[in-house]
Short mmCIF file of C-alpha atoms and ligand atoms in Angstrom, two decimals:
data_model
loop_
_atom_site.label_atom_id
_atom_site.label_comp_id
_atom_site.label_asym_id
_atom_site.label_seq_id
_atom_site.Cartn_x
_atom_site.Cartn_y
_atom_site.Cartn_z
CA MET A 29 40.09 11.16 46.78
CA THR A 30 37.01 10.30 48.74
CA ILE A 31 35.42 6.93 49.24
CA ARG A 32 31.71 7.35 48.71
CA PRO A 33 29.08 4.90 49.96
CA ILE A 34 27.50 2.61 47.39
CA ARG A 35 23.80 3.20 46.73
CA TYR A 36 21.58 0.13 46.80
CA LEU A 37 18.56 -1.13 44.90
CA GLY A 38 15.59 0.96 46.03
CA ASP A 39 17.53 4.24 45.89
CA PRO A 40 15.86 6.40 43.21
CA VAL A 41 19.22 7.71 41.92
CA LEU A 42 19.84 4.26 40.40
CA ARG A 43 16.61 4.53 38.41
CA ARG A 44 17.00 7.98 36.91
CA PRO A 45 18.66 8.17 33.49
CA ALA A 46 21.88 10.06 34.24
CA LYS A 47 22.73 13.42 32.67
CA LYS A 48 25.21 13.77 29.86
CA VAL A 49 28.55 15.34 30.79
CA SER A 50 28.87 18.55 28.77
CA ARG A 51 32.48 19.32 29.62
CA VAL A 52 35.20 16.97 30.86
CA ASP A 53 36.94 19.09 33.51
CA ASP A 54 38.72 18.61 36.84
CA SER A 55 35.45 18.05 38.70
CA ILE A 56 34.74 15.09 36.41
CA ARG A 57 38.29 13.78 36.91
CA ARG A 58 37.81 14.04 40.68
CA LEU A 59 34.56 12.14 40.36
CA ILE A 60 36.38 9.44 38.36
CA ALA A 61 39.07 9.19 41.07
CA ASP A 62 36.40 8.83 43.78
CA MET A 63 34.54 6.23 41.74
CA THR A 64 37.73 4.24 41.17
CA GLU A 65 38.56 4.18 44.88
CA SER A 66 35.01 3.29 45.84
CA MET A 67 34.94 0.49 43.25
CA TYR A 68 38.17 -1.09 44.48
CA LEU A 69 37.12 -0.85 48.13
CA ALA A 70 33.90 -2.69 47.26
CA GLN A 71 35.89 -5.19 45.16
CA GLY A 72 33.95 -4.46 42.00
CA VAL A 73 35.18 -4.58 38.41
CA GLY A 74 33.09 -1.61 37.32
CA ILE A 75 31.05 1.24 38.75
CA ALA A 76 28.74 3.92 37.41
CA ALA A 77 28.36 7.42 38.92
CA PRO A 78 24.72 6.87 40.03
CA GLN A 79 26.02 4.04 42.25
CA ILE A 80 27.72 6.67 44.41
CA GLY A 81 24.74 9.02 44.16
CA VAL A 82 25.89 11.18 41.23
CA GLY A 83 23.47 11.44 38.30
CA LEU A 84 26.06 11.83 35.54
CA ARG A 85 26.91 9.56 32.63
CA VAL A 86 30.29 8.45 33.93
CA VAL A 87 31.54 4.87 34.26
CA VAL A 88 34.79 3.36 35.54
CA ILE A 89 35.89 -0.13 34.58
CA GLY A 90 38.66 -1.95 36.42
CA MET A 91 39.31 -5.42 35.09
CA PRO A 92 41.43 -7.67 37.33
CA ASP A 93 45.17 -6.91 36.87
CA GLU A 94 44.49 -4.11 34.37
CA GLU A 95 44.61 -0.33 34.60
CA PRO A 96 41.19 1.12 35.36
CA PHE A 97 39.71 3.47 32.78
CA ALA A 98 36.79 5.86 32.56
CA LEU A 99 34.02 6.06 30.00
CA ILE A 100 32.18 9.39 29.85
CA ASN A 101 28.82 9.53 28.06
CA PRO A 102 29.15 5.86 27.02
CA VAL A 103 26.88 4.56 24.26
CA VAL A 104 26.76 0.99 23.00
CA ILE A 105 27.09 1.49 19.24
CA LYS A 106 27.35 -2.15 18.24
CA ARG A 107 26.50 -5.48 19.81
CA SER A 108 26.21 -8.98 18.44
CA GLY A 109 25.53 -12.52 19.53
CA GLU A 110 23.98 -13.79 22.73
CA ARG A 111 25.32 -15.73 25.70
CA ARG A 112 24.01 -16.72 29.13
CA LEU A 113 25.99 -15.25 32.00
CA ASP A 114 26.06 -15.11 35.75
CA GLU A 115 26.14 -11.54 37.06
CA GLY A 116 26.21 -9.49 40.24
CA CYS A 117 26.12 -5.80 41.09
CA LEU A 118 27.56 -3.75 43.94
CA SER A 119 24.13 -2.12 44.27
CA VAL A 120 22.37 -5.48 44.72
CA PRO A 121 24.50 -7.08 47.44
CA GLY A 122 23.95 -10.70 48.33
CA TYR A 123 22.49 -11.79 45.01
CA ARG A 124 23.59 -13.21 41.67
CA GLY A 125 21.49 -13.60 38.58
CA SER A 126 21.71 -15.39 35.27
CA LEU A 127 20.80 -13.41 32.20
CA THR A 128 21.43 -13.02 28.48
CA ARG A 129 24.15 -10.62 27.36
CA SER A 130 25.77 -9.91 24.01
CA ILE A 131 28.94 -11.71 22.94
CA ALA A 132 30.61 -8.71 21.27
CA VAL A 133 30.09 -5.13 22.43
CA THR A 134 31.46 -1.82 21.14
CA VAL A 135 31.07 1.33 23.22
CA LYS A 136 31.75 4.88 22.10
CA ALA A 137 32.62 7.37 24.86
CA LEU A 138 34.96 10.16 25.92
CA ASP A 139 38.03 9.42 27.99
CA GLU A 140 39.03 11.52 31.01
CA ASP A 141 40.81 14.00 28.73
CA GLY A 142 37.63 14.49 26.73
CA ARG A 143 38.85 12.58 23.67
CA GLU A 144 36.52 10.28 21.81
CA ILE A 145 37.37 6.62 22.25
CA ARG A 146 35.90 3.29 21.25
CA VAL A 147 36.22 0.19 23.41
CA LYS A 148 35.45 -3.15 21.85
CA SER A 149 35.46 -6.52 23.54
CA GLU A 150 34.23 -9.98 22.76
CA GLY A 151 33.28 -12.99 24.84
CA ASP A 152 34.84 -11.83 28.10
CA LEU A 153 34.20 -10.06 31.40
CA LEU A 154 34.96 -6.68 29.80
CA ALA A 155 32.20 -7.13 27.20
CA GLN A 156 29.81 -7.97 30.04
CA ALA A 157 30.91 -4.96 32.08
CA LEU A 158 30.50 -2.59 29.11
CA GLU A 159 26.82 -3.55 28.83
CA HIS A 160 26.25 -3.67 32.60
CA GLU A 161 27.75 -0.23 33.28
CA THR A 162 26.14 1.45 30.28
CA ASP A 163 22.81 0.11 31.59
CA HIS A 164 23.48 1.84 34.92
CA VAL A 165 23.70 5.32 33.38
CA ASN A 166 20.39 4.59 31.64
CA GLY A 167 18.75 3.77 34.99
CA LEU A 168 18.74 0.01 34.39
CA LEU A 169 19.97 -2.76 36.67
CA TYR A 170 20.77 -6.33 35.70
CA VAL A 171 17.75 -7.55 37.69
CA ASP A 172 15.59 -5.81 35.05
CA ARG A 173 17.03 -8.13 32.41
CA LEU A 174 16.22 -11.44 34.10
CA ASP A 175 13.78 -13.67 32.23
CA ALA A 176 12.25 -14.92 35.47
CA LYS A 177 12.45 -14.17 39.18
CA THR A 178 13.94 -17.65 39.66
CA ASP A 179 17.00 -16.46 37.71
CA LEU A 180 17.95 -14.41 40.79
CA VAL A 181 19.77 -16.37 43.49
CA LYS A 182 20.45 -15.26 47.06
CA LEU A 183 24.00 -15.96 48.13
CA GLU A 184 24.89 -17.55 51.43
CA PRO A 185 25.82 -16.18 53.83
CA ALA A 186 23.55 -13.18 53.30
CA GLY A 187 25.47 -10.06 52.38
CA ALA A 188 28.61 -11.85 51.21
CA HIS A 189 28.51 -10.34 47.74
CA VAL A 190 32.11 -9.30 47.28
CA ARG A 191 33.75 -11.59 44.78
CA ASP A 192 35.23 -11.31 41.33
CA GLY A 193 32.73 -10.33 38.73
CA ASP A 194 30.58 -8.06 40.85
CA ASP A 195 30.09 -4.78 39.13
NI1 NI B 29 26.21 -2.78 38.80
#
């Protein structure tokens, strides 16, 4: 496993829609292992491959006290409701923003054995992470979803972004 540096806002890899994974093989499983390590080191609860510079549609989610899992080629197939949330991102260190997310989210994807899975969550951090990480593989960041620039808040001290809920 290799820890890979996190890419930050301004890096074009975060803005390119990532490529679909055509075959789930050992190279993808190695990527997932690297992403998982990099996510935990940065104290995130989710990470997408473009955040370590890899333009593939691969996401890892690691909720506190739960086993991490991968989503390959994730697509949000159902969402409902709206709620206001506070959000951060490993690629936008030192900031938090408030934005509107769905209450219930269902994602269809492949797992790391290439089997089709569905992950559904409602009203919790996982539902938020499913939307946040699927946005990443589409080249979107949460800052794109703010209603106003004033919804973005700089944390003090500058750079102290590592806390629960950053993904
Ligand atoms: Ni993020």
